[in-house]
């Protein structure tokens, strides 16, 4: 009986992975990403004090988020419509979209590796990361409203 329960549980887990909604998954990752960058931006703007350890923790969280961003799994064909702001250009220029995400990940990793010692160093890093975000949003995102 116990083996049956385990087998059913494993099947249910596998089925839930198969039926995961890529649109919801990518939106959740982007919301998380925005929240982390928003917290770092508060430090850059002087709204929160600079704490090197806390900043590094946030940058590491940003890297973990970026590493979970699997373009092929999150943007399969057929997920260009519905409740999404993903531009059709993503599927027309998948190589360019992947390159933009790869640059973002590389810049986030560089920020983690060069853990900022002060707010000025963080400003430079957030400027680079923010530029990556802006480039992608301008080219691969449809504005709502």
mmCIF file of N, CA and C in Angstrom:
data_model
loop_
_atom_site.group_PDB
_atom_site.id
_atom_site.type_symbol
_atom_site.label_atom_id
_atom_site.label_comp_id
_atom_site.label_asym_id
_atom_site.label_seq_id
_atom_site.Cartn_x
_atom_site.Cartn_y
_atom_site.Cartn_z
ATOM 1 N N UNK A 1 0.829 -1.195 0.000
ATOM 2 C CA UNK A 1 0.000 0.000 0.000
ATOM 3 C C UNK A 1 0.865 1.248 0.000
ATOM 4 N N UNK A 2 1.924 1.223 0.809
ATOM 5 C CA UNK A 2 2.799 2.383 0.903
ATOM 6 C C UNK A 2 3.455 2.678 -0.447
ATOM 7 N N UNK A 3 3.872 1.631 -1.171
ATOM 8 C CA UNK A 3 4.477 1.815 -2.490
ATOM 9 C C UNK A 3 3.473 2.428 -3.459
ATOM 10 N N UNK A 4 2.222 2.047 -3.344
ATOM 11 C CA UNK A 4 1.181 2.601 -4.213
ATOM 12 C C UNK A 4 1.001 4.091 -3.950
ATOM 13 N N UNK A 5 0.975 4.467 -2.686
ATOM 14 C CA UNK A 5 0.833 5.877 -2.329
ATOM 15 C C UNK A 5 2.021 6.678 -2.870
ATOM 16 N N UNK A 6 3.213 6.141 -2.739
ATOM 17 C CA UNK A 6 4.413 6.817 -3.244
ATOM 18 C C UNK A 6 4.340 6.943 -4.767
ATOM 19 N N UNK A 7 3.931 5.872 -5.430
ATOM 20 C CA UNK A 7 3.830 5.896 -6.889
ATOM 21 C C UNK A 7 2.810 6.929 -7.350
ATOM 22 N N UNK A 8 1.669 6.969 -6.692
ATOM 23 C CA UNK A 8 0.637 7.954 -7.047
ATOM 24 C C UNK A 8 1.147 9.369 -6.797
ATOM 25 N N UNK A 9 1.841 9.553 -5.707
ATOM 26 C CA UNK A 9 2.406 10.871 -5.398
ATOM 27 C C UNK A 9 3.401 11.306 -6.462
ATOM 28 N N UNK A 10 4.242 10.384 -6.898
ATOM 29 C CA UNK A 10 5.235 10.700 -7.925
ATOM 30 C C UNK A 10 4.549 11.045 -9.245
ATOM 31 N N UNK A 11 3.493 10.304 -9.593
ATOM 32 C CA UNK A 11 2.750 10.606 -10.815
ATOM 33 C C UNK A 11 2.086 11.982 -10.726
ATOM 34 N N UNK A 12 1.528 12.284 -9.582
ATOM 35 C CA UNK A 12 0.885 13.588 -9.400
ATOM 36 C C UNK A 12 1.910 14.708 -9.524
ATOM 37 N N UNK A 13 3.080 14.509 -8.960
ATOM 38 C CA UNK A 13 4.141 15.509 -9.054
ATOM 39 C C UNK A 13 4.578 15.682 -10.506
ATOM 40 N N UNK A 14 4.759 14.591 -11.215
ATOM 41 C CA UNK A 14 5.158 14.653 -12.619
ATOM 42 C C UNK A 14 4.084 15.341 -13.452
ATOM 43 N N UNK A 15 2.832 15.018 -13.192
ATOM 44 C CA UNK A 15 1.735 15.639 -13.933
ATOM 45 C C UNK A 15 1.668 17.134 -13.668
ATOM 46 N N UNK A 16 1.910 17.548 -12.435
ATOM 47 C CA UNK A 16 1.860 18.976 -12.138
ATOM 48 C C UNK A 16 2.976 19.711 -12.853
ATOM 49 N N UNK A 17 4.136 19.073 -13.011
ATOM 50 C CA UNK A 17 5.239 19.709 -13.740
ATOM 51 C C UNK A 17 4.898 19.843 -15.214
ATOM 52 N N UNK A 18 4.252 18.830 -15.773
ATOM 53 C CA UNK A 18 3.874 18.866 -17.177
ATOM 54 C C UNK A 18 2.840 19.946 -17.442
ATOM 55 N N UNK A 19 1.932 20.159 -16.518
ATOM 56 C CA UNK A 19 0.857 21.114 -16.722
ATOM 57 C C UNK A 19 1.155 22.491 -16.146
ATOM 58 N N UNK A 20 2.398 22.730 -15.762
ATOM 59 C CA UNK A 20 2.770 24.051 -15.262
ATOM 60 C C UNK A 20 2.477 25.070 -16.354
ATOM 61 N N UNK A 21 2.070 26.249 -15.951
ATOM 62 C CA UNK A 21 1.709 27.297 -16.898
ATOM 63 C C UNK A 21 2.918 28.197 -17.135
ATOM 64 N N UNK A 22 3.539 28.120 -18.317
ATOM 65 C CA UNK A 22 4.741 28.921 -18.557
ATOM 66 C C UNK A 22 4.492 30.419 -18.433
ATOM 67 N N UNK A 23 3.313 30.889 -18.795
ATOM 68 C CA UNK A 23 3.020 32.322 -18.682
ATOM 69 C C UNK A 23 3.035 32.731 -17.208
ATOM 70 N N UNK A 24 2.349 31.967 -16.368
ATOM 71 C CA UNK A 24 2.329 32.287 -14.936
ATOM 72 C C UNK A 24 3.714 32.129 -14.318
ATOM 73 N N UNK A 25 4.447 31.112 -14.759
ATOM 74 C CA UNK A 25 5.786 30.882 -14.223
ATOM 75 C C UNK A 25 6.716 32.050 -14.553
ATOM 76 N N UNK A 26 6.691 32.500 -15.797
ATOM 77 C CA UNK A 26 7.583 33.612 -16.167
ATOM 78 C C UNK A 26 7.147 34.917 -15.512
ATOM 79 N N UNK A 27 5.839 35.116 -15.368
ATOM 80 C CA UNK A 27 5.369 36.317 -14.681
ATOM 81 C C UNK A 27 5.809 36.316 -13.220
ATOM 82 N N UNK A 28 5.751 35.165 -12.580
ATOM 83 C CA UNK A 28 6.178 35.069 -11.175
ATOM 84 C C UNK A 28 7.671 35.376 -11.042
ATOM 85 N N UNK A 29 8.484 34.843 -11.954
ATOM 86 C CA UNK A 29 9.915 35.119 -11.909
ATOM 87 C C UNK A 29 10.204 36.603 -12.149
ATOM 88 N N UNK A 30 9.487 37.212 -13.078
ATOM 89 C CA UNK A 30 9.715 38.634 -13.363
ATOM 90 C C UNK A 30 9.244 39.512 -12.190
ATOM 91 N N UNK A 31 8.162 39.138 -11.536
ATOM 92 C CA UNK A 31 7.714 39.898 -10.355
ATOM 93 C C UNK A 31 8.753 39.798 -9.245
ATOM 94 N N UNK A 32 9.279 38.605 -9.035
ATOM 95 C CA UNK A 32 10.321 38.410 -8.031
ATOM 96 C C UNK A 32 11.545 39.249 -8.393
ATOM 97 N N UNK A 33 11.921 39.228 -9.655
ATOM 98 C CA UNK A 33 13.074 39.990 -10.140
ATOM 99 C C UNK A 33 12.857 41.482 -9.884
ATOM 100 N N UNK A 34 11.677 41.967 -10.210
ATOM 101 C CA UNK A 34 11.370 43.380 -10.001
ATOM 102 C C UNK A 34 11.426 43.776 -8.538
ATOM 103 N N UNK A 35 10.960 42.896 -7.679
ATOM 104 C CA UNK A 35 10.977 43.176 -6.242
ATOM 105 C C UNK A 35 12.412 43.278 -5.724
ATOM 106 N N UNK A 36 13.271 42.380 -6.176
ATOM 107 C CA UNK A 36 14.669 42.400 -5.737
ATOM 108 C C UNK A 36 15.367 43.664 -6.238
ATOM 109 N N UNK A 37 15.196 43.967 -7.525
ATOM 110 C CA UNK A 37 15.820 45.174 -8.089
ATOM 111 C C UNK A 37 15.259 46.420 -7.404
ATOM 112 N N UNK A 38 13.979 46.402 -7.102
ATOM 113 C CA UNK A 38 13.369 47.530 -6.394
ATOM 114 C C UNK A 38 14.013 47.769 -5.041
ATOM 115 N N UNK A 39 14.311 46.691 -4.332
ATOM 116 C CA UNK A 39 14.985 46.815 -3.030
ATOM 117 C C UNK A 39 16.383 47.381 -3.173
ATOM 118 N N UNK A 40 17.106 46.933 -4.186
ATOM 119 C CA UNK A 40 18.447 47.459 -4.430
ATOM 120 C C UNK A 40 18.393 48.924 -4.861
ATOM 121 N N UNK A 41 17.370 49.277 -5.618
ATOM 122 C CA UNK A 41 17.218 50.666 -6.069
ATOM 123 C C UNK A 41 16.986 51.609 -4.894
ATOM 124 N N UNK A 42 16.298 51.129 -3.868
ATOM 125 C CA UNK A 42 16.088 51.956 -2.675
ATOM 126 C C UNK A 42 17.414 52.298 -2.007
ATOM 127 N N UNK A 43 18.330 51.355 -2.013
ATOM 128 C CA UNK A 43 19.662 51.596 -1.440
ATOM 129 C C UNK A 43 20.402 52.617 -2.308
ATOM 130 N N UNK A 44 20.345 52.431 -3.626
ATOM 131 C CA UNK A 44 21.015 53.340 -4.557
ATOM 132 C C UNK A 44 20.483 54.770 -4.400
ATOM 133 N N UNK A 45 19.179 54.912 -4.203
ATOM 134 C CA UNK A 45 18.548 56.229 -4.072
ATOM 135 C C UNK A 45 18.736 56.835 -2.685
ATOM 136 N N UNK A 46 19.311 56.082 -1.772
ATOM 137 C CA UNK A 46 19.512 56.579 -0.415
ATOM 138 C C UNK A 46 18.286 56.464 0.466
ATOM 139 N N UNK A 47 17.276 55.742 0.008
ATOM 140 C CA UNK A 47 16.053 55.545 0.786
ATOM 141 C C UNK A 47 16.269 54.510 1.888
ATOM 142 N N UNK A 48 17.264 53.657 1.698
ATOM 143 C CA UNK A 48 17.654 52.669 2.701
ATOM 144 C C UNK A 48 19.173 52.727 2.831
ATOM 145 N N UNK A 49 19.699 52.455 4.013
ATOM 146 C CA UNK A 49 21.153 52.526 4.191
ATOM 147 C C UNK A 49 21.877 51.398 3.448
ATOM 148 N N UNK A 50 23.114 51.680 3.051
ATOM 149 C CA UNK A 50 23.931 50.663 2.399
ATOM 150 C C UNK A 50 24.455 49.700 3.456
ATOM 151 N N UNK A 51 24.185 48.432 3.270
ATOM 152 C CA UNK A 51 24.685 47.364 4.129
ATOM 153 C C UNK A 51 25.261 46.319 3.178
ATOM 154 N N UNK A 52 26.584 46.213 3.144
ATOM 155 C CA UNK A 52 27.266 45.351 2.172
ATOM 156 C C UNK A 52 26.748 43.914 2.203
ATOM 157 N N UNK A 53 26.538 43.364 3.377
ATOM 158 C CA UNK A 53 26.075 41.975 3.485
ATOM 159 C C UNK A 53 24.654 41.826 2.929
ATOM 160 N N UNK A 54 23.782 42.777 3.255
ATOM 161 C CA UNK A 54 22.401 42.717 2.765
ATOM 162 C C UNK A 54 22.345 42.898 1.248
ATOM 163 N N UNK A 55 23.175 43.801 0.738
ATOM 164 C CA UNK A 55 23.225 44.031 -0.706
ATOM 165 C C UNK A 55 23.700 42.771 -1.424
ATOM 166 N N UNK A 56 24.743 42.140 -0.903
ATOM 167 C CA UNK A 56 25.243 40.915 -1.513
ATOM 168 C C UNK A 56 24.172 39.822 -1.499
ATOM 169 N N UNK A 57 23.445 39.716 -0.404
ATOM 170 C CA UNK A 57 22.365 38.730 -0.322
ATOM 171 C C UNK A 57 21.313 38.998 -1.397
ATOM 172 N N UNK A 58 20.974 40.269 -1.600
ATOM 173 C CA UNK A 58 19.989 40.612 -2.633
ATOM 174 C C UNK A 58 20.538 40.318 -4.031
ATOM 175 N N UNK A 59 21.798 40.623 -4.260
ATOM 176 C CA UNK A 59 22.399 40.323 -5.557
ATOM 177 C C UNK A 59 22.439 38.816 -5.801
ATOM 178 N N UNK A 60 22.714 38.038 -4.764
ATOM 179 C CA UNK A 60 22.718 36.577 -4.895
ATOM 180 C C UNK A 60 21.308 36.062 -5.203
ATOM 181 N N UNK A 61 20.304 36.675 -4.597
ATOM 182 C CA UNK A 61 18.916 36.305 -4.888
ATOM 183 C C UNK A 61 18.577 36.639 -6.339
ATOM 184 N N UNK A 62 19.091 37.760 -6.823
ATOM 185 C CA UNK A 62 18.868 38.157 -8.210
ATOM 186 C C UNK A 62 19.538 37.157 -9.160
ATOM 187 N N UNK A 63 20.719 36.692 -8.794
ATOM 188 C CA UNK A 63 21.399 35.694 -9.609
ATOM 189 C C UNK A 63 20.615 34.382 -9.619
ATOM 190 N N UNK A 64 20.138 33.952 -8.467
ATOM 191 C CA UNK A 64 19.341 32.712 -8.395
ATOM 192 C C UNK A 64 18.090 32.839 -9.265
ATOM 193 N N UNK A 65 17.459 34.003 -9.230
ATOM 194 C CA UNK A 65 16.284 34.250 -10.059
ATOM 195 C C UNK A 65 16.654 34.145 -11.539
ATOM 196 N N UNK A 66 17.747 34.786 -11.928
ATOM 197 C CA UNK A 66 18.162 34.775 -13.334
ATOM 198 C C UNK A 66 18.525 33.373 -13.797
ATOM 199 N N UNK A 67 19.110 32.584 -12.914
ATOM 200 C CA UNK A 67 19.484 31.217 -13.277
ATOM 201 C C UNK A 67 18.267 30.316 -13.454
ATOM 202 N N UNK A 68 17.151 30.657 -12.835
ATOM 203 C CA UNK A 68 15.915 29.879 -12.998
ATOM 204 C C UNK A 68 15.181 30.259 -14.280
ATOM 205 N N UNK A 69 15.602 31.336 -14.932
ATOM 206 C CA UNK A 69 14.894 31.876 -16.092
ATOM 207 C C UNK A 69 15.293 31.093 -17.349
ATOM 208 N N UNK A 70 14.658 29.942 -17.542
ATOM 209 C CA UNK A 70 14.909 29.054 -18.674
ATOM 210 C C UNK A 70 14.036 29.506 -19.840
ATOM 211 N N UNK A 71 14.645 30.203 -20.790
ATOM 212 C CA UNK A 71 13.896 30.808 -21.897
ATOM 213 C C UNK A 71 13.061 29.773 -22.646
ATOM 214 N N UNK A 72 13.637 28.630 -22.960
ATOM 215 C CA UNK A 72 12.899 27.629 -23.741
ATOM 216 C C UNK A 72 11.704 27.072 -22.978
ATOM 217 N N UNK A 73 11.853 26.865 -21.682
ATOM 218 C CA UNK A 73 10.740 26.333 -20.883
ATOM 219 C C UNK A 73 9.682 27.395 -20.618
ATOM 220 N N UNK A 74 10.104 28.643 -20.475
ATOM 221 C CA UNK A 74 9.167 29.712 -20.123
ATOM 222 C C UNK A 74 8.491 30.368 -21.325
ATOM 223 N N UNK A 75 9.072 30.199 -22.501
ATOM 224 C CA UNK A 75 8.533 30.838 -23.704
ATOM 225 C C UNK A 75 8.351 29.830 -24.844
ATOM 226 N N UNK A 76 7.653 28.709 -24.569
ATOM 227 C CA UNK A 76 7.437 27.760 -25.659
ATOM 228 C C UNK A 76 6.458 28.341 -26.689
ATOM 229 N N UNK A 77 6.517 27.800 -27.893
ATOM 230 C CA UNK A 77 5.581 28.237 -28.936
ATOM 231 C C UNK A 77 4.164 28.074 -28.415
ATOM 232 N N UNK A 78 3.313 29.038 -28.753
ATOM 233 C CA UNK A 78 1.922 28.991 -28.326
ATOM 234 C C UNK A 78 1.650 29.776 -27.060
ATOM 235 N N UNK A 79 2.680 30.336 -26.433
ATOM 236 C CA UNK A 79 2.464 31.125 -25.213
ATOM 237 C C UNK A 79 2.654 32.615 -25.486
ATOM 238 N N UNK A 80 2.394 32.988 -26.731
ATOM 239 C CA UNK A 80 2.534 34.390 -27.105
ATOM 240 C C UNK A 80 1.202 35.136 -27.054
ATOM 241 N N UNK A 81 0.162 34.458 -26.615
ATOM 242 C CA UNK A 81 -1.141 35.123 -26.494
ATOM 243 C C UNK A 81 -1.742 34.779 -25.141
ATOM 244 N N UNK A 82 -2.785 35.494 -24.797
ATOM 245 C CA UNK A 82 -3.398 35.317 -23.488
ATOM 246 C C UNK A 82 -2.981 36.458 -22.582
ATOM 247 N N UNK A 83 -2.951 36.206 -21.286
ATOM 248 C CA UNK A 83 -2.608 37.239 -20.301
ATOM 249 C C UNK A 83 -1.088 37.379 -20.217
ATOM 250 N N UNK A 84 -0.512 38.006 -21.226
ATOM 251 C CA UNK A 84 0.937 38.164 -21.277
ATOM 252 C C UNK A 84 1.306 39.480 -21.941
ATOM 253 N N UNK A 85 2.429 40.027 -21.523
ATOM 254 C CA UNK A 85 2.955 41.226 -22.180
ATOM 255 C C UNK A 85 4.183 40.866 -23.014
ATOM 256 N N UNK A 86 4.409 39.574 -23.207
ATOM 257 C CA UNK A 86 5.516 39.126 -24.040
ATOM 258 C C UNK A 86 5.218 39.487 -25.492
ATOM 259 N N UNK A 87 6.160 40.153 -26.123
ATOM 260 C CA UNK A 87 5.999 40.575 -27.510
ATOM 261 C C UNK A 87 6.189 39.394 -28.460
ATOM 262 N N UNK A 88 5.456 39.385 -29.569
ATOM 263 C CA UNK A 88 5.679 38.343 -30.579
ATOM 264 C C UNK A 88 7.125 38.330 -31.082
ATOM 265 N N UNK A 89 7.833 39.443 -30.902
ATOM 266 C CA UNK A 89 9.233 39.521 -31.345
ATOM 267 C C UNK A 89 10.093 38.464 -30.648
ATOM 268 N N UNK A 90 9.690 38.036 -29.457
ATOM 269 C CA UNK A 90 10.448 36.984 -28.752
ATOM 270 C C UNK A 90 10.552 35.745 -29.630
ATOM 271 N N UNK A 91 9.445 35.323 -30.198
ATOM 272 C CA UNK A 91 9.417 34.096 -30.987
ATOM 273 C C UNK A 91 9.974 34.331 -32.390
ATOM 274 N N UNK A 92 9.954 35.582 -32.857
ATOM 275 C CA UNK A 92 10.535 35.918 -34.155
ATOM 276 C C UNK A 92 12.062 36.013 -34.060
ATOM 277 N N UNK A 93 12.566 36.407 -32.891
ATOM 278 C CA UNK A 93 13.995 36.619 -32.679
ATOM 279 C C UNK A 93 14.424 35.939 -31.383
ATOM 280 N N UNK A 94 14.184 34.637 -31.300
ATOM 281 C CA UNK A 94 14.502 33.899 -30.079
ATOM 282 C C UNK A 94 15.990 33.994 -29.741
ATOM 283 N N UNK A 95 16.857 33.980 -30.753
ATOM 284 C CA UNK A 95 18.302 34.070 -30.503
ATOM 285 C C UNK A 95 18.645 35.417 -29.855
ATOM 286 N N UNK A 96 18.046 36.496 -30.330
ATOM 287 C CA UNK A 96 18.292 37.816 -29.750
ATOM 288 C C UNK A 96 17.757 37.909 -28.327
ATOM 289 N N UNK A 97 16.595 37.313 -28.105
ATOM 290 C CA UNK A 97 15.993 37.320 -26.774
ATOM 291 C C UNK A 97 16.877 36.546 -25.798
ATOM 292 N N UNK A 98 17.350 35.379 -26.222
ATOM 293 C CA UNK A 98 18.232 34.580 -25.372
ATOM 294 C C UNK A 98 19.530 35.328 -25.088
ATOM 295 N N UNK A 99 20.049 36.013 -26.100
ATOM 296 C CA UNK A 99 21.290 36.774 -25.924
ATOM 297 C C UNK A 99 21.090 37.890 -24.895
ATOM 298 N N UNK A 100 19.939 38.549 -24.942
ATOM 299 C CA UNK A 100 19.638 39.611 -23.971
ATOM 300 C C UNK A 100 19.573 39.044 -22.559
ATOM 301 N N UNK A 101 18.946 37.893 -22.400
ATOM 302 C CA UNK A 101 18.850 37.262 -21.082
ATOM 303 C C UNK A 101 20.217 36.766 -20.623
ATOM 304 N N UNK A 102 21.014 36.251 -21.548
ATOM 305 C CA UNK A 102 22.366 35.798 -21.201
ATOM 306 C C UNK A 102 23.233 36.965 -20.731
ATOM 307 N N UNK A 103 23.102 38.119 -21.386
ATOM 308 C CA UNK A 103 23.865 39.304 -20.977
ATOM 309 C C UNK A 103 23.445 39.740 -19.580
ATOM 310 N N UNK A 104 22.141 39.724 -19.341
ATOM 311 C CA UNK A 104 21.619 40.080 -18.023
ATOM 312 C C UNK A 104 22.214 39.155 -16.953
ATOM 313 N N UNK A 105 22.167 37.850 -17.200
ATOM 314 C CA UNK A 105 22.704 36.882 -16.238
ATOM 315 C C UNK A 105 24.194 37.122 -16.012
ATOM 316 N N UNK A 106 24.938 37.369 -17.069
ATOM 317 C CA UNK A 106 26.373 37.619 -16.932
ATOM 318 C C UNK A 106 26.632 38.877 -16.104
ATOM 319 N N UNK A 107 25.845 39.920 -16.317
ATOM 320 C CA UNK A 107 26.025 41.160 -15.562
ATOM 321 C C UNK A 107 25.651 40.981 -14.088
ATOM 322 N N UNK A 108 24.617 40.185 -13.820
ATOM 323 C CA UNK A 108 24.246 39.907 -12.431
ATOM 324 C C UNK A 108 25.345 39.088 -11.752
ATOM 325 N N UNK A 109 25.867 38.093 -12.446
ATOM 326 C CA UNK A 109 26.958 37.278 -11.883
ATOM 327 C C UNK A 109 28.179 38.151 -11.602
ATOM 328 N N UNK A 110 28.472 39.086 -12.495
ATOM 329 C CA UNK A 110 29.616 39.984 -12.296
ATOM 330 C C UNK A 110 29.396 40.856 -11.064
ATOM 331 N N UNK A 111 28.168 41.292 -10.849
ATOM 332 C CA UNK A 111 27.852 42.110 -9.674
ATOM 333 C C UNK A 111 28.047 41.307 -8.390
ATOM 334 N N UNK A 112 27.653 40.052 -8.415
ATOM 335 C CA UNK A 112 27.840 39.193 -7.240
ATOM 336 C C UNK A 112 29.329 38.958 -7.003
ATOM 337 N N UNK A 113 30.058 38.669 -8.067
ATOM 338 C CA UNK A 113 31.488 38.379 -7.947
ATOM 339 C C UNK A 113 32.273 39.587 -7.427
ATOM 340 N N UNK A 114 31.831 40.775 -7.810
ATOM 341 C CA UNK A 114 32.506 42.006 -7.376
ATOM 342 C C UNK A 114 31.658 42.681 -6.310
ATOM 343 N N UNK A 115 31.281 41.927 -5.309
ATOM 344 C CA UNK A 115 30.398 42.424 -4.251
ATOM 345 C C UNK A 115 30.697 43.895 -3.940
ATOM 346 N N UNK A 116 29.720 44.772 -4.166
ATOM 347 C CA UNK A 116 29.972 46.200 -3.990
ATOM 348 C C UNK A 116 30.328 46.557 -2.547
ATOM 349 N N UNK A 117 31.394 47.335 -2.420
ATOM 350 C CA UNK A 117 31.866 47.746 -1.095
ATOM 351 C C UNK A 117 31.200 49.030 -0.628
ATOM 352 N N UNK A 118 30.575 49.752 -1.554
ATOM 353 C CA UNK A 118 29.919 51.000 -1.187
ATOM 354 C C UNK A 118 28.775 51.291 -2.159
ATOM 355 N N UNK A 119 28.023 52.317 -1.864
ATOM 356 C CA UNK A 119 26.840 52.636 -2.655
ATOM 357 C C UNK A 119 27.221 53.069 -4.070
ATOM 358 N N UNK A 120 28.369 53.703 -4.254
ATOM 359 C CA UNK A 120 28.774 54.119 -5.596
ATOM 360 C C UNK A 120 29.027 52.911 -6.501
ATOM 361 N N UNK A 121 29.664 51.886 -5.966
ATOM 362 C CA UNK A 121 29.881 50.659 -6.738
ATOM 363 C C UNK A 121 28.550 50.004 -7.071
ATOM 364 N N UNK A 122 27.635 50.001 -6.118
ATOM 365 C CA UNK A 122 26.308 49.430 -6.353
ATOM 366 C C UNK A 122 25.572 50.222 -7.430
ATOM 367 N N UNK A 123 25.691 51.544 -7.407
ATOM 368 C CA UNK A 123 25.036 52.377 -8.427
ATOM 369 C C UNK A 123 25.477 51.972 -9.826
ATOM 370 N N UNK A 124 26.767 51.748 -9.998
ATOM 371 C CA UNK A 124 27.289 51.345 -11.300
ATOM 372 C C UNK A 124 26.701 49.995 -11.715
ATOM 373 N N UNK A 125 26.695 49.053 -10.781
ATOM 374 C CA UNK A 125 26.182 47.717 -11.091
ATOM 375 C C UNK A 125 24.684 47.751 -11.407
ATOM 376 N N UNK A 126 23.931 48.487 -10.619
ATOM 377 C CA UNK A 126 22.486 48.570 -10.853
ATOM 378 C C UNK A 126 22.205 49.321 -12.147
ATOM 379 N N UNK A 127 23.059 50.265 -12.484
ATOM 380 C CA UNK A 127 22.918 50.957 -13.771
ATOM 381 C C UNK A 127 23.046 49.985 -14.935
ATOM 382 N N UNK A 128 24.022 49.100 -14.857
ATOM 383 C CA UNK A 128 24.231 48.101 -15.910
ATOM 384 C C UNK A 128 23.069 47.115 -15.964
ATOM 385 N N UNK A 129 22.681 46.623 -14.811
ATOM 386 C CA UNK A 129 21.573 45.654 -14.739
ATOM 387 C C UNK A 129 20.275 46.311 -15.208
ATOM 388 N N UNK A 130 20.034 47.540 -14.770
ATOM 389 C CA UNK A 130 18.830 48.262 -15.189
ATOM 390 C C UNK A 130 18.803 48.502 -16.687
ATOM 391 N N UNK A 131 19.958 48.764 -17.256
ATOM 392 C CA UNK A 131 20.054 48.948 -18.706
ATOM 393 C C UNK A 131 19.679 47.657 -19.433
ATOM 394 N N UNK A 132 20.139 46.523 -18.892
ATOM 395 C CA UNK A 132 19.765 45.223 -19.470
ATOM 396 C C UNK A 132 18.250 45.039 -19.430
ATOM 397 N N UNK A 133 17.648 45.367 -18.298
ATOM 398 C CA UNK A 133 16.196 45.232 -18.155
ATOM 399 C C UNK A 133 15.479 46.114 -19.176
ATOM 400 N N UNK A 134 15.934 47.360 -19.276
ATOM 401 C CA UNK A 134 15.303 48.300 -20.195
ATOM 402 C C UNK A 134 15.409 47.864 -21.646
ATOM 403 N N UNK A 135 16.577 47.368 -22.029
ATOM 404 C CA UNK A 135 16.778 46.895 -23.398
ATOM 405 C C UNK A 135 15.802 45.773 -23.722
ATOM 406 N N UNK A 136 15.667 44.837 -22.814
ATOM 407 C CA UNK A 136 14.775 43.704 -23.041
ATOM 408 C C UNK A 136 13.311 44.153 -23.053
ATOM 409 N N UNK A 137 12.945 44.993 -22.112
ATOM 410 C CA UNK A 137 11.556 45.448 -22.048
ATOM 411 C C UNK A 137 11.178 46.261 -23.282
ATOM 412 N N UNK A 138 12.084 47.073 -23.795
ATOM 413 C CA UNK A 138 11.779 47.874 -24.973
ATOM 414 C C UNK A 138 11.620 47.010 -26.219
ATOM 415 N N UNK A 139 12.444 45.987 -26.318
ATOM 416 C CA UNK A 139 12.417 45.159 -27.520
ATOM 417 C C UNK A 139 11.500 43.964 -27.483
ATOM 418 N N UNK A 140 11.244 43.442 -26.289
ATOM 419 C CA UNK A 140 10.548 42.165 -26.196
ATOM 420 C C UNK A 140 9.316 42.173 -25.294
ATOM 421 N N UNK A 141 8.803 43.333 -24.997
ATOM 422 C CA UNK A 141 7.638 43.437 -24.117
ATOM 423 C C UNK A 141 6.628 44.395 -24.714
ATOM 424 N N UNK A 142 5.366 44.023 -24.632
ATOM 425 C CA UNK A 142 4.271 44.873 -25.112
ATOM 426 C C UNK A 142 3.758 45.661 -23.921
ATOM 427 N N UNK A 143 3.679 46.967 -24.073
ATOM 428 C CA UNK A 143 3.167 47.791 -22.972
ATOM 429 C C UNK A 143 1.655 47.665 -22.901
ATOM 430 N N UNK A 144 1.163 47.489 -21.671
ATOM 431 C CA UNK A 144 -0.293 47.415 -21.468
ATOM 432 C C UNK A 144 -0.864 48.826 -21.400
ATOM 433 N N UNK A 145 -2.094 48.945 -21.849
ATOM 434 C CA UNK A 145 -2.831 50.172 -21.646
ATOM 435 C C UNK A 145 -2.633 51.174 -22.677
#
